[in-house]
Amino acid sequence: MKEMTALKDPMVPAPFRIERVRKELSDTFTIDLVSAERRRAFSFLPGQFNMLYVFGVGEIPISISGDPADPETIVHTTRAVGSVTNAMWKLGAGQTIGVRGPFGTSWPVEKAEGLDVVIVTGGIGLAPLRPAIYQIMSNRAAYGNVCILYGARTPEDILFRKELEKWRGQFDLQVDVTVDYATGRWAGRVGVVTKLIGRGGFDPHQTVALVCGPEIMMRFAVEALAERGVPNERIYVSLERNMKCGIGFCGHCQLGGDFVCKDGPVFGFDKIAHKFAIQEL
Amino acid sequence: MTAKQSPLQKASIIDVQTLDDLISTLAHAGYQVIGPRKQDDAIVYDTLRSAGDLPVGYADEQDGGKYRLVKARDGIYFDYVVGPQSWKRFLFPPHQKICQMRKQGKAFRIVEETAEPPCYAFFGVRACEIAAMKVQDKVFDNGTFADPGYLGKRNAAFIVAVNCGRAGGTCFCASMNTGPRAQGGFDLALTEIVEKKRHVFLIEAGSVRGSEILAKIPRRAATGEDTAAALAATDRAVKGMGRKMVEDVGPLLKRNLEHARWGEVAKRCLTCANCTMVCPTCFCSTVEDVTDLSGSNAERWRRWDSCFTMDFSYIHGGAVRRETSSRYRQWMTHKLSSWFEQFGTSGCVGCGRCITWCPVGIDITEEARAIWESEGRR
Ligand SMILES: Cc1cc2nc3c(=O)[nH]c(=O)nc-3n(C[C@H](O)[C@H](O)[C@H](O)COP(=O)(O)OP(=O)(O)OC[C@H]3O[C@@H](n4cnc5c(N)ncnc54)[C@H](O)[C@@H]3O)c2cc1C
Ligand code: SF4
Ligand code: SF4
Ligand code: FES
């Protein structure tokens, strides 16, 4: 009976109750969770993720997409791509999801104070950045220019569209959205998001860049940022690797000497630039 | 004891028959005694009821891709070295249940399971295997997260080391500074002394509980001659060791992540994962989900995994390491190089298992040497 608290197995999930499931896009949904045990606070840092377990199906890493200022509800926005994500979407309010977390490193929101912030993101990559945007907005005066550069495949794939439109309407935020393929009545920009980096809106020598999206997009984004003169140590990227534990035990997420689950997922690009250059590391 | 004193100064001598007393004393103290046994023509680790269960009189012949047990010197207890298994399978079992979940209406709850950890006495642990346990200790207690299942078993385990008097065909512990003599990390350590006229064990206690067990068995103080004989035994093992890891292999591999040798070894490597399964430090695992037929009970199981499988690095869109060359590189650079960054120590202890059990005899020391020589060294 001694030291029972010290003996808690970090691989065992805690049950959380689904409050709400809402469709965001044809393939993307958001789930709100509250602790099933008691309404206990769940604090996290923007950029951190949870391991979410679907009964009998499996457990996957999903970033937290909600507001860090609301510790009661944990929000996750997920793109359904395979077995666990599809099973998760079939769940409804009142059902349980197992949660372990929060894990991993966070976006350097506080370190960016006093500087411009440029957020470069594509597709579902906006979800892990939304908590950082909320936190920056709640302390807007502490930052210089803030730009959100977002790319989606088509206008129908623009995630959090209402929020982006709202932010775009504000005078203290620059929001640029581009799509790979224009459909319907889209009259906005067409082309890759990394093209927007060259357009300005931030002072490259006084900027922190937060980058999240498909790895290929991040490669081009980092290149374009470097071209504008943003140094590697002020570029941050969030990496994706297979993860079976989130806590450094399973080995799946290794990138050279880094465990992406605990040394990442958010890395200062200067720390991993040399690894990025090596294929299949 | 002052730091300068040799640990051997507190050594005792026991007769070979006393091994039996040692095993029964451990069993009486509540330990489940596990040790080397001959099964299916290999040395494996299993329950020991008496010293008679030990593979007395056998030795192993090992080389790249080769393992054979042969009848050797009559009556000798520890002439063989390590086999395909390691103690890892007890501390970090190949298949272990994480938890169980039960459906309750729309929801499910997690069924608490609190099992007392088994209390093992590992009998016949080689120096490289102690080193391997210390390596895994850092993995399963990484400063932020700890695995209570592993730690419970590990802290309870009583370690009876055996210092090697003979090197196996694929051993290279001497060049990894992990053996053949155990430097701490044991409760008791045995060295088999085989001379023309006598056959005894030198025994040292390395902990309080080791001394307590030792106090219960018949023994006599070791003389200077005895300790000299014990040291001579491990010296013989050092001299007989045919393989050696090149120096500064960590930085060497780090600066050669892109090297023609990875493609070359990939032509031979079958990606069978044998090396990772036999390696006493490899810790990778995956999780499997199972449900019963009614669908109202689910379990999560942790199972050994290997960086050699394609699934290991799978993310939506495809595996990160598709090529055999990148998977071999992951294994070898992890063991010998990136492990230092992660845990401040080598991930390889020089036990030689991966060489012996590789179906095509790929030799980690030779692969490292090839890269070393490509830099113009000899
Ligand atoms: C740190 C981190 C944060 C993430 N955040 C989000 C997020 O906020 N929203 C979102 O939609 N997706 C996110 N992902 C990706 C998400 O984890 C995968 O889409 C998901 O694992 C796919 O599971 P599946 O069973 O549906 O897919 P399948 O294709 O059936 O995959 C089978 C298994 O492979 C593994 N796997 C497959 N793809 C990935 C992947 N991209 N990353 C890691 N493991 C994978 C999983 O173990 C999965 O169960 C994140 C990934 C990481 C590493
Ligand atoms: S890498 Fe090979 S020699 Fe080194 S500890 Fe593992 S199995 Fe033994
Ligand atoms: S060598 Fe491969 S299987 Fe072994 S610990 Fe490293 S990543 Fe895991
Ligand atoms: S996810 Fe298991 S070690 Fe990182």
XYZ file of C-alpha atoms and ligand atoms in Angstrom:
732
model
C 0.000 0.000 0.000
C 3.005 2.287 0.230
C 3.739 4.983 -2.334
C 0.628 4.248 -4.335
C 0.653 7.669 -5.960
C 4.223 7.193 -7.133
C 3.232 3.943 -8.782
C 0.735 5.320 -11.270
C 1.343 3.807 -14.692
C 1.672 6.610 -17.246
C 0.513 4.180 -19.954
C -2.973 3.860 -18.422
C -5.442 6.407 -19.807
C -7.929 8.426 -17.767
C -11.576 8.394 -18.875
C -12.950 11.616 -20.314
C -16.554 12.207 -21.313
C -17.427 13.580 -24.731
C -19.455 16.773 -24.344
C -19.826 17.585 -27.974
C -18.735 16.465 -31.423
C -18.990 18.871 -34.325
C -18.164 18.584 -37.967
C -15.653 21.144 -39.199
C -15.044 19.944 -42.746
C -16.013 16.943 -44.853
C -13.198 14.969 -43.200
C -12.494 16.914 -40.012
C -14.255 17.109 -36.648
C -13.777 18.678 -33.243
C -14.429 16.907 -29.955
C -14.860 18.599 -26.571
C -13.929 16.470 -23.573
C -14.349 16.819 -19.830
C -12.855 14.610 -17.169
C -15.201 11.754 -16.283
C -13.737 11.352 -12.829
C -14.452 14.856 -11.613
C -14.461 18.263 -13.154
C -10.810 18.710 -12.627
C -8.703 21.311 -14.324
C -6.597 20.205 -17.223
C -3.916 22.729 -17.965
C -1.773 22.545 -21.062
C 0.543 24.669 -23.125
C -0.184 25.569 -26.748
C 1.344 22.967 -29.064
C 1.081 20.071 -26.625
C -0.823 16.918 -27.499
C -2.770 14.127 -25.849
C -2.844 10.420 -26.556
C -6.517 9.678 -27.250
C -7.818 6.146 -26.839
C -10.931 4.828 -28.562
C -12.390 1.787 -26.800
C -11.031 -1.399 -28.331
C -9.665 0.351 -31.428
C -6.462 2.159 -30.553
C -4.701 5.217 -29.262
C -3.287 8.117 -31.280
C -1.544 11.442 -30.703
C -3.776 14.467 -31.291
C -2.832 18.047 -30.550
C -4.966 20.160 -28.274
C -6.776 22.789 -30.344
C -8.699 24.643 -27.633
C -8.060 27.695 -25.522
C -5.407 27.266 -22.805
C -7.397 29.753 -20.719
C -10.248 27.231 -20.436
C -8.936 24.396 -18.285
C -12.282 22.602 -18.001
C -12.821 21.512 -21.572
C -10.188 19.807 -23.675
C -10.686 20.380 -27.371
C -9.210 18.283 -30.176
C -9.638 18.774 -33.885
C -8.989 15.687 -35.930
C -8.877 14.752 -39.567
C -10.337 11.308 -40.170
C -7.739 9.385 -42.138
C -7.720 5.830 -40.813
C -8.930 3.317 -38.297
C -8.720 5.225 -35.010
C -9.639 8.661 -36.330
C -12.680 7.269 -38.173
C -13.794 5.300 -35.118
C -13.437 8.455 -33.042
C -15.724 10.402 -35.319
C -18.441 7.791 -34.830
C -18.511 8.540 -31.099
C -21.069 10.924 -29.664
C -21.818 12.992 -26.589
C -21.812 10.960 -23.384
C -19.346 8.402 -24.645
C -15.875 7.962 -23.196
C -12.439 8.596 -24.630
C -9.272 7.610 -22.798
C -6.827 10.471 -22.378
C -3.155 10.546 -21.500
C -1.337 13.841 -21.494
C -0.652 16.624 -22.023
C 2.680 15.686 -23.575
C 5.477 17.384 -25.419
C 6.963 20.796 -25.897
C 5.024 23.956 -26.688
C 5.084 26.953 -29.000
C 7.341 29.721 -27.594
C 4.443 32.128 -27.062
C 6.043 33.883 -24.115
C 9.487 34.014 -25.678
C 7.937 35.762 -28.671
C 6.758 38.721 -26.597
C 8.092 41.997 -27.939
C 8.556 40.516 -31.401
C 6.498 40.072 -34.542
C 4.888 36.668 -34.923
C 4.322 34.920 -38.229
C 2.288 31.753 -38.238
C 2.676 29.592 -41.332
C 0.339 26.661 -41.539
C -1.502 24.376 -43.873
C -4.446 21.985 -43.637
C -5.052 20.434 -40.223
C -1.813 22.131 -39.067
C -3.899 25.106 -37.965
C -5.394 23.021 -35.132
C -2.201 22.697 -33.050
C -1.546 26.411 -33.582
C -4.965 27.668 -32.528
C -4.128 27.569 -28.790
C -1.070 29.732 -29.534
C -3.224 32.176 -31.495
C -5.710 32.373 -28.595
C -2.913 33.024 -26.155
C -1.327 35.703 -28.323
C -4.709 37.379 -28.861
C -5.387 37.455 -25.133
C -2.161 39.362 -24.651
C -2.111 41.145 -27.991
C -0.332 44.308 -26.799
C 2.756 42.308 -25.927
C 3.507 41.536 -29.569
C 4.415 43.467 -32.696
C 2.768 42.536 -35.969
C 1.001 39.196 -35.977
C 0.439 37.409 -39.305
C -1.405 34.188 -39.924
C -0.589 32.627 -43.286
C -2.837 29.669 -43.970
C -3.096 27.340 -46.917
C -5.839 24.835 -47.674
C -6.359 22.481 -50.574
C -9.641 24.027 -51.703
C -11.950 26.721 -50.256
C -14.064 23.891 -48.808
C -11.040 22.688 -46.826
C -10.444 25.923 -44.920
C -10.442 24.928 -41.253
C -11.933 27.236 -38.607
C -13.147 29.471 -41.449
C -15.435 31.600 -39.276
C -12.647 32.270 -36.831
C -10.190 33.110 -39.584
C -12.720 35.548 -41.033
C -13.264 37.098 -37.624
C -9.541 37.454 -37.011
C -9.118 38.887 -40.468
C -11.654 41.561 -39.659
C -9.589 42.760 -36.732
C -7.209 45.647 -37.188
C -4.434 44.086 -35.160
C -4.025 40.897 -37.131
C -3.018 40.096 -40.681
C -4.659 36.953 -41.999
C -3.803 35.617 -45.440
C -5.495 32.533 -46.799
C -4.625 30.739 -49.989
C -5.888 27.576 -51.648
C -4.200 25.099 -53.958
C -7.276 24.816 -56.180
C -9.969 27.460 -56.508
C -13.495 26.084 -56.610
C -16.942 27.705 -56.695
C -16.892 31.439 -56.176
C -13.449 31.640 -54.592
C -11.890 34.969 -55.461
C -9.110 34.779 -52.904
C -5.511 33.774 -53.421
C -4.502 30.615 -55.213
C -1.102 29.011 -54.707
C 1.049 27.509 -52.016
C 1.115 29.116 -48.588
C 4.874 29.455 -48.596
C 4.520 32.066 -51.372
C 2.835 34.367 -48.835
C 5.984 34.504 -46.744
C 7.669 36.767 -49.260
C 4.853 39.321 -49.136
C 5.892 40.975 -45.928
C 3.843 41.975 -42.935
C 6.585 41.195 -40.444
C 10.143 42.269 -39.815
C 12.293 39.197 -40.476
C 14.928 40.330 -38.010
C 12.392 40.814 -35.222
C 10.117 37.841 -35.853
C 9.317 34.492 -34.353
C 7.914 32.048 -36.917
C 5.619 29.180 -35.912
C 5.277 26.552 -38.642
C 2.989 23.531 -38.725
C 1.745 21.500 -41.650
C 2.739 18.631 -43.905
C 6.499 18.047 -43.736
C 7.005 19.087 -47.347
C 5.210 22.373 -46.684
C 7.378 22.971 -43.617
C 10.522 22.413 -45.673
C 9.495 25.093 -48.154
C 8.297 27.411 -45.400
C 11.607 27.218 -43.567
C 13.431 27.924 -46.818
C 11.258 30.947 -47.596
C 11.636 32.283 -44.049
C 15.393 31.884 -44.238
C 15.388 33.722 -47.549
C 13.672 36.637 -45.878
C 16.293 36.573 -43.190
C 14.531 34.903 -40.252
C 17.265 33.003 -38.387
C 16.801 29.281 -37.696
C 16.702 29.787 -33.935
C 13.551 31.876 -34.249
C 11.768 29.407 -36.509
C 9.737 26.726 -34.722
C 8.240 23.661 -36.371
C 5.972 20.910 -35.047
C 6.895 17.428 -36.249
C 4.810 14.322 -36.729
C 6.101 10.818 -36.093
C 4.499 7.511 -35.226
C 3.812 7.502 -31.485
C 2.755 4.627 -29.301
C 3.426 6.086 -25.864
C 4.066 9.831 -25.833
C 6.483 9.483 -22.921
C 9.769 8.196 -24.308
C 9.158 4.475 -23.748
C 8.120 3.009 -27.095
C 10.905 4.340 -29.332
C 8.657 4.899 -32.348
C 8.999 8.663 -32.595
C 12.798 8.837 -32.685
C 14.497 11.354 -34.916
C 18.177 10.721 -34.351
C 18.741 11.411 -30.662
C 15.409 13.180 -30.215
C 12.189 11.632 -29.050
C 9.648 13.719 -30.933
C 7.084 12.973 -28.196
C 9.069 14.559 -25.378
C 11.861 16.582 -26.974
C 9.216 17.786 -29.479
C 6.804 17.920 -31.181
C 7.708 21.638 -31.278
C 11.388 22.152 -32.073
C 13.487 25.217 -32.610
C 14.541 24.690 -36.199
C 18.199 25.331 -35.337
C 18.065 22.157 -33.195
C 16.938 19.900 -36.023
C 18.031 21.576 -39.258
C 20.852 19.060 -39.754
C 18.434 16.152 -39.243
C 15.904 17.601 -41.629
C 18.563 17.431 -44.306
C 18.958 13.646 -44.004
C 16.486 11.406 -45.804
C 14.517 8.805 -43.842
C 16.336 9.514 -40.572
C 35.285 0.126 3.060
C 37.528 2.831 1.770
C 37.403 3.601 -1.916
C 40.892 2.263 -2.484
C 40.181 -1.235 -1.241
C 39.622 -3.842 -3.883
C 36.110 -5.259 -3.661
C 37.698 -8.667 -3.770
C 39.123 -8.149 -0.297
C 35.792 -9.067 1.203
C 35.470 -12.159 -0.928
C 34.761 -15.646 0.330
C 35.212 -19.080 -1.107
C 32.393 -21.603 -1.424
C 32.524 -25.188 -2.608
C 30.668 -26.138 -5.756
C 28.112 -28.108 -3.743
C 27.231 -24.898 -1.913
C 25.660 -23.475 -5.102
C 22.696 -25.606 -4.182
C 22.525 -24.010 -0.736
C 22.678 -20.624 -2.333
C 19.746 -21.412 -4.609
C 17.649 -22.862 -1.802
C 18.514 -19.972 0.514
C 17.272 -17.544 -2.123
C 14.128 -19.593 -2.623
C 13.511 -19.619 1.140
C 13.973 -15.872 1.224
C 10.986 -15.652 -1.116
C 12.722 -15.242 -4.456
C 11.738 -16.989 -7.630
C 15.144 -18.152 -8.775
C 15.759 -17.903 -12.522
C 18.941 -19.045 -14.194
C 20.518 -20.595 -17.264
C 19.126 -23.906 -18.429
C 19.647 -26.000 -21.493
C 16.533 -26.140 -23.626
C 16.240 -26.926 -27.335
C 20.003 -26.915 -27.729
C 20.395 -23.411 -26.426
C 20.959 -21.769 -23.063
C 17.780 -20.032 -21.931
C 16.695 -18.448 -18.650
C 14.115 -20.353 -16.667
C 13.217 -21.409 -13.139
C 16.019 -23.102 -11.213
C 15.069 -25.573 -8.513
C 18.623 -26.659 -7.798
C 22.145 -26.338 -9.086
C 21.480 -29.580 -10.953
C 19.263 -27.621 -13.339
C 22.275 -25.636 -14.551
C 23.805 -26.703 -17.888
C 26.848 -28.238 -16.243
C 29.571 -29.337 -18.635
C 28.338 -27.401 -21.662
C 29.953 -24.633 -23.617
C 28.723 -22.667 -26.580
C 30.329 -22.092 -29.941
C 29.232 -18.754 -31.308
C 30.053 -16.802 -34.416
C 28.214 -14.566 -36.868
C 24.957 -16.420 -37.558
C 26.111 -19.518 -35.615
C 25.253 -20.953 -32.223
C 25.962 -24.463 -31.025
C 26.097 -26.060 -27.604
C 28.847 -28.593 -27.145
C 29.915 -30.915 -24.360
C 32.922 -29.274 -22.793
C 34.817 -29.657 -19.542
C 33.108 -32.066 -17.187
C 31.529 -30.585 -14.087
C 32.092 -26.937 -15.034
C 29.071 -24.775 -14.287
C 29.560 -21.639 -16.352
C 31.615 -22.428 -19.443
C 28.934 -21.069 -21.799
C 28.144 -17.371 -22.073
C 24.932 -15.611 -23.080
C 22.258 -17.270 -25.197
C 19.394 -15.888 -27.270
C 17.452 -14.640 -24.267
C 18.280 -11.934 -21.794
C 16.884 -10.908 -18.400
C 14.981 -8.222 -20.249
C 12.206 -10.747 -20.814
C 11.509 -10.804 -17.069
C 11.843 -7.115 -16.286
C 10.250 -5.931 -19.520
C 8.204 -8.916 -20.727
C 7.695 -9.420 -24.484
C 3.948 -9.146 -23.970
C 2.423 -7.340 -21.019
C -1.024 -6.094 -20.224
C -1.306 -2.351 -19.702
C -4.908 -2.192 -18.592
C -8.411 -3.414 -19.090
C -11.505 -1.406 -19.902
C -15.131 -2.289 -19.354
C -18.145 -0.810 -21.138
C -20.820 0.727 -18.929
C -23.736 1.930 -20.985
C -22.386 4.568 -23.341
C -19.250 5.029 -21.301
C -16.412 2.757 -20.291
C -14.320 2.587 -17.190
C -10.775 1.516 -16.571
C -10.494 -1.555 -14.399
C -7.833 -1.090 -11.767
C -5.380 -3.913 -11.514
C -2.812 -4.034 -8.792
C -0.666 -7.117 -8.904
C 2.307 -7.580 -6.608
C 5.413 -7.567 -8.779
C 7.177 -10.923 -8.934
C 10.283 -11.140 -6.816
C 13.025 -12.644 -8.945
C 16.505 -13.785 -8.120
C 18.504 -13.770 -11.345
C 21.182 -16.395 -11.030
C 24.137 -16.278 -13.397
C 23.929 -12.718 -14.681
C 26.945 -11.778 -16.801
C 28.686 -8.421 -16.466
C 27.368 -7.240 -19.855
C 23.856 -8.127 -18.735
C 24.150 -6.042 -15.584
C 25.324 -3.207 -17.808
C 22.273 -3.800 -20.020
C 19.942 -3.544 -17.016
C 21.530 -0.252 -16.045
C 20.941 0.953 -19.581
C 17.272 -0.002 -19.450
C 16.912 1.580 -16.000
C 17.489 4.942 -17.663
C 14.959 4.187 -20.381
C 12.134 3.260 -18.054
C 12.770 6.088 -15.614
C 13.635 8.992 -17.866
C 13.306 11.769 -15.327
C 9.819 12.773 -16.433
C 8.083 9.416 -16.682
C 8.671 6.109 -14.977
C 7.342 2.642 -15.710
C 6.194 1.276 -12.348
C 5.925 -2.287 -13.690
C 9.552 -2.329 -14.745
C 10.825 -0.551 -11.655
C 8.873 -2.779 -9.269
C 10.420 -5.914 -10.728
C 13.838 -4.363 -11.129
C 14.094 -3.051 -7.570
C 12.938 -6.346 -6.132
C 15.283 -8.468 -8.237
C 18.230 -10.089 -6.512
C 21.236 -10.325 -8.810
C 23.725 -13.163 -8.615
C 26.414 -12.259 -11.117
C 28.795 -14.681 -12.732
C 32.111 -13.327 -13.933
C 33.091 -14.856 -17.240
C 36.131 -17.120 -17.311
C 35.764 -17.679 -21.027
C 34.734 -15.258 -23.763
C 32.033 -16.290 -26.183
C 32.777 -16.267 -29.886
C 30.978 -12.983 -30.535
C 31.623 -11.139 -27.256
C 33.247 -7.689 -27.240
C 32.406 -6.434 -23.752
C 36.024 -5.590 -22.943
C 36.058 -2.886 -25.623
C 32.725 -1.541 -24.335
C 33.991 -1.412 -20.730
C 31.115 -3.555 -19.531
C 32.883 -6.817 -18.667
C 33.884 -9.564 -18.356
C 34.131 -8.774 -14.620
C 31.037 -7.234 -13.024
C 31.859 -3.890 -11.420
C 28.936 -3.430 -9.096
C 25.245 -3.691 -9.787
C 25.012 -7.130 -8.187
C 24.009 -8.512 -4.809
C 26.379 -11.439 -5.074
C 29.011 -12.224 -7.671
C 30.545 -15.609 -8.396
C 33.787 -16.431 -10.149
C 34.331 -20.063 -10.998
C 37.875 -21.141 -10.159
C 38.945 -24.249 -11.996
C 42.398 -25.575 -11.229
C 44.018 -28.983 -11.470
C 43.304 -29.873 -7.884
C 40.354 -27.757 -6.920
C 37.082 -26.443 -8.229
C 35.503 -23.693 -6.109
C 33.697 -20.375 -6.421
C 34.924 -17.058 -5.223
C 31.914 -15.116 -3.999
C 31.618 -11.389 -3.302
C 28.722 -9.481 -1.786
C 27.814 -6.227 -3.479
C 24.944 -5.144 -1.243
C 23.538 -5.507 2.243
C 20.977 -8.059 1.159
C 23.764 -9.897 -0.668
C 25.765 -10.089 2.551
C 22.686 -11.320 4.412
C 22.190 -14.193 2.004
C 25.907 -14.950 2.014
C 25.882 -15.150 5.814
C 23.455 -18.079 5.555
C 25.615 -20.373 3.467
C 28.809 -22.258 4.397
C 31.870 -20.332 3.220
C 35.406 -19.441 4.175
C 37.421 -16.272 3.725
C 39.219 -16.021 0.412
C 42.997 -15.860 0.452
C 45.165 -13.666 -1.728
C 45.777 -16.692 -3.880
C 42.053 -17.197 -4.366
C 41.444 -13.634 -5.482
C 44.420 -13.857 -7.831
C 42.929 -16.998 -9.351
C 39.561 -15.249 -9.806
C 41.150 -12.258 -11.498
C 43.162 -14.588 -13.707
C 39.935 -16.207 -14.864
C 38.432 -12.944 -16.138
C 41.796 -11.964 -17.600
C 41.691 -15.135 -19.656
C 38.268 -14.113 -20.941
C 39.635 -10.706 -21.966
C 42.539 -12.333 -23.788
C 40.246 -14.761 -25.565
C 37.904 -12.072 -26.835
C 38.107 -11.992 -30.608
C 36.034 -8.909 -31.342
C 36.421 -5.260 -30.503
C 34.402 -2.114 -31.108
C 36.306 0.733 -32.743
C 37.023 3.758 -30.566
C 34.763 6.830 -30.415
C 32.097 5.064 -32.396
C 29.377 7.525 -31.263
C 30.816 10.626 -32.964
C 32.020 8.446 -35.850
C 28.505 7.356 -36.786
C 27.026 10.770 -36.119
C 29.207 12.294 -38.803
C 28.529 9.423 -41.207
C 24.739 9.305 -41.314
C 25.113 9.488 -45.040
C 27.583 6.802 -46.019
C 27.803 4.191 -48.763
C 28.115 1.450 -46.144
C 24.432 1.749 -45.170
C 23.432 0.777 -48.690
C 26.009 -1.979 -48.714
C 24.822 -3.601 -45.479
C 21.243 -3.250 -46.714
C 22.052 -5.769 -49.443
C 22.704 -8.369 -46.748
C 20.202 -7.344 -44.049
C 16.894 -9.250 -44.175
C 15.139 -6.773 -41.807
C 14.101 -9.833 -39.797
C 14.411 -7.893 -36.495
C 16.275 -10.756 -34.772
C 18.996 -8.403 -33.569
C 16.511 -6.155 -31.807
C 14.683 -9.103 -30.227
C 17.841 -10.646 -28.753
C 19.420 -7.343 -27.750
C 19.260 -6.874 -23.962
C 18.880 -3.092 -24.219
C 16.401 -2.643 -27.106
C 13.265 -1.278 -25.500
C 10.892 -0.499 -28.346
C 7.315 -1.568 -28.007
C 3.965 -1.195 -29.635
C 0.480 -1.427 -28.201
C -2.174 -3.901 -29.276
C -5.873 -3.528 -28.662
C -8.120 -6.477 -28.130
C -11.803 -6.820 -27.333
C -13.768 -9.863 -26.268
C -16.535 -11.311 -28.405
C -19.256 -9.340 -26.630
C -17.348 -6.157 -27.329
C -17.839 -4.969 -23.765
C -14.338 -5.675 -22.498
C -11.205 -4.291 -24.047
C -7.560 -4.711 -23.169
C -4.391 -2.900 -24.115
C -1.209 -4.951 -24.425
C 2.316 -3.728 -24.816
C 4.454 -5.916 -27.063
C 8.119 -5.752 -28.095
C 8.541 -4.025 -31.397
C 11.478 -3.403 -33.676
C 12.711 -0.479 -35.731
C 13.317 -2.980 -38.534
C 9.622 -3.331 -39.357
C 8.011 -1.083 -41.941
C 5.071 -0.291 -39.614
C 7.375 1.032 -36.934
C 7.699 4.479 -38.494
C 4.334 4.537 -40.278
C 2.478 7.797 -40.417
C -0.465 8.633 -42.614
C 0.938 8.632 -46.137
C 3.646 6.030 -45.566
C 6.533 4.888 -43.406
C 9.329 7.327 -42.659
C 12.005 4.629 -43.021
C 11.124 2.724 -46.154
C 14.590 1.606 -47.189
C 16.422 -1.248 -45.479
C 19.438 1.039 -45.339
C 17.596 3.616 -43.235
C 16.248 0.970 -40.891
C 19.648 -0.623 -40.402
C 21.077 2.849 -39.862
C 18.412 3.548 -37.221
C 19.327 0.387 -35.332
C 23.062 0.789 -35.430
C 23.254 4.550 -34.885
C 20.756 4.248 -32.058
C 22.717 1.548 -30.263
C 26.120 3.160 -30.699
C 25.547 6.870 -31.126
C 22.200 8.592 -30.512
C 21.781 6.587 -27.279
C 24.484 8.813 -25.788
C 22.397 11.903 -26.588
C 19.304 10.313 -25.088
C 20.650 8.586 -22.007
C 24.300 9.581 -21.617
C 25.497 6.043 -22.222
C 26.061 3.549 -25.005
C 23.026 1.495 -25.979
C 25.292 -1.429 -26.798
C 26.992 -3.410 -24.057
C 28.976 -5.729 -26.299
C 27.134 -8.975 -25.541
C 27.439 -10.198 -29.132
C 23.894 -11.555 -29.369
C 22.958 -9.534 -32.441
C 25.966 -11.002 -34.262
C 25.253 -14.595 -33.272
C 21.546 -14.487 -33.994
C 21.700 -12.606 -37.273
C 20.725 -15.196 -39.890
C 23.248 -13.721 -42.314
C 25.911 -12.996 -39.689
C 26.026 -9.200 -39.906
C 28.540 -8.052 -37.313
C 27.981 -4.680 -35.643
C 31.703 -4.391 -34.820
C 32.652 -5.005 -38.429
C 30.092 -2.549 -39.782
C 31.438 0.108 -37.440
C 34.994 -0.747 -38.433
C 34.176 -0.433 -42.130
C 32.969 3.124 -41.601
C 35.936 3.845 -39.370
C 38.376 2.607 -42.002
C 36.606 4.590 -44.715
C 37.821 7.678 -42.884
C 41.330 6.550 -43.629
C 42.139 4.983 -40.272
C 43.516 1.607 -39.464
C 2.261 15.102 -32.009
C 1.179 14.821 -33.002
C 0.067 15.632 -33.025
C -0.953 15.375 -33.930
N -2.036 16.195 -33.930
C -3.050 15.959 -34.781
C -4.212 16.780 -34.784
O -4.321 17.725 -34.006
N -5.192 16.493 -35.640
C -5.099 15.447 -36.519
O -6.031 15.230 -37.290
N -4.019 14.653 -36.554
C -2.991 14.875 -35.702
N -1.897 14.049 -35.728
C -1.874 12.923 -36.663
C -2.680 11.761 -36.104
O -2.043 11.235 -34.979
C -2.844 10.660 -37.170
O -3.618 11.153 -38.206
C -3.495 9.430 -36.583
O -2.581 8.750 -35.759
C -4.000 8.497 -37.636
O -4.551 7.369 -36.999
P -5.536 6.354 -37.721
O -5.572 5.122 -36.911
O -6.832 7.005 -37.981
O -4.803 6.151 -39.128
P -4.207 4.841 -39.832
O -3.732 5.272 -41.172
O -5.182 3.715 -39.741
O -2.923 4.593 -38.972
C -2.594 3.439 -38.269
C -1.717 3.843 -37.111
O -0.513 4.471 -37.554
C -0.155 5.541 -36.702
N -0.223 6.813 -37.433
C -0.774 7.011 -38.643
N -0.617 8.284 -39.034
C 0.066 8.927 -38.069
C 0.526 10.268 -37.898
N 0.326 11.201 -38.832
N 1.187 10.583 -36.782
C 1.405 9.652 -35.843
N 0.984 8.359 -35.942
C 0.326 8.005 -37.046
C -1.145 5.518 -35.580
O -0.633 4.729 -34.539
C -2.337 4.870 -36.213
O -3.223 4.299 -35.305
C -0.849 14.284 -34.847
C 0.285 13.479 -34.817
C 1.297 13.736 -33.916
C 2.501 12.867 -33.904
S 23.749 -4.263 -30.031
Fe 24.334 -6.421 -30.169
S 26.218 -6.612 -28.975
Fe 25.279 -4.636 -28.441
S 24.061 -5.075 -26.603
Fe 22.678 -5.306 -28.380
S 22.778 -7.489 -28.937
Fe 24.517 -7.062 -27.557
S 17.756 -0.232 -32.080
Fe 15.667 -0.071 -32.879
S 14.418 -1.558 -31.683
Fe 16.374 -1.227 -30.575
S 15.914 0.418 -29.089
Fe 16.750 1.420 -30.949
S 14.965 1.942 -32.195
Fe 14.293 0.452 -30.666
S 6.011 8.133 -28.678
Fe 6.915 6.471 -27.607
S 8.948 7.154 -27.382
Fe 8.001 8.860 -28.284
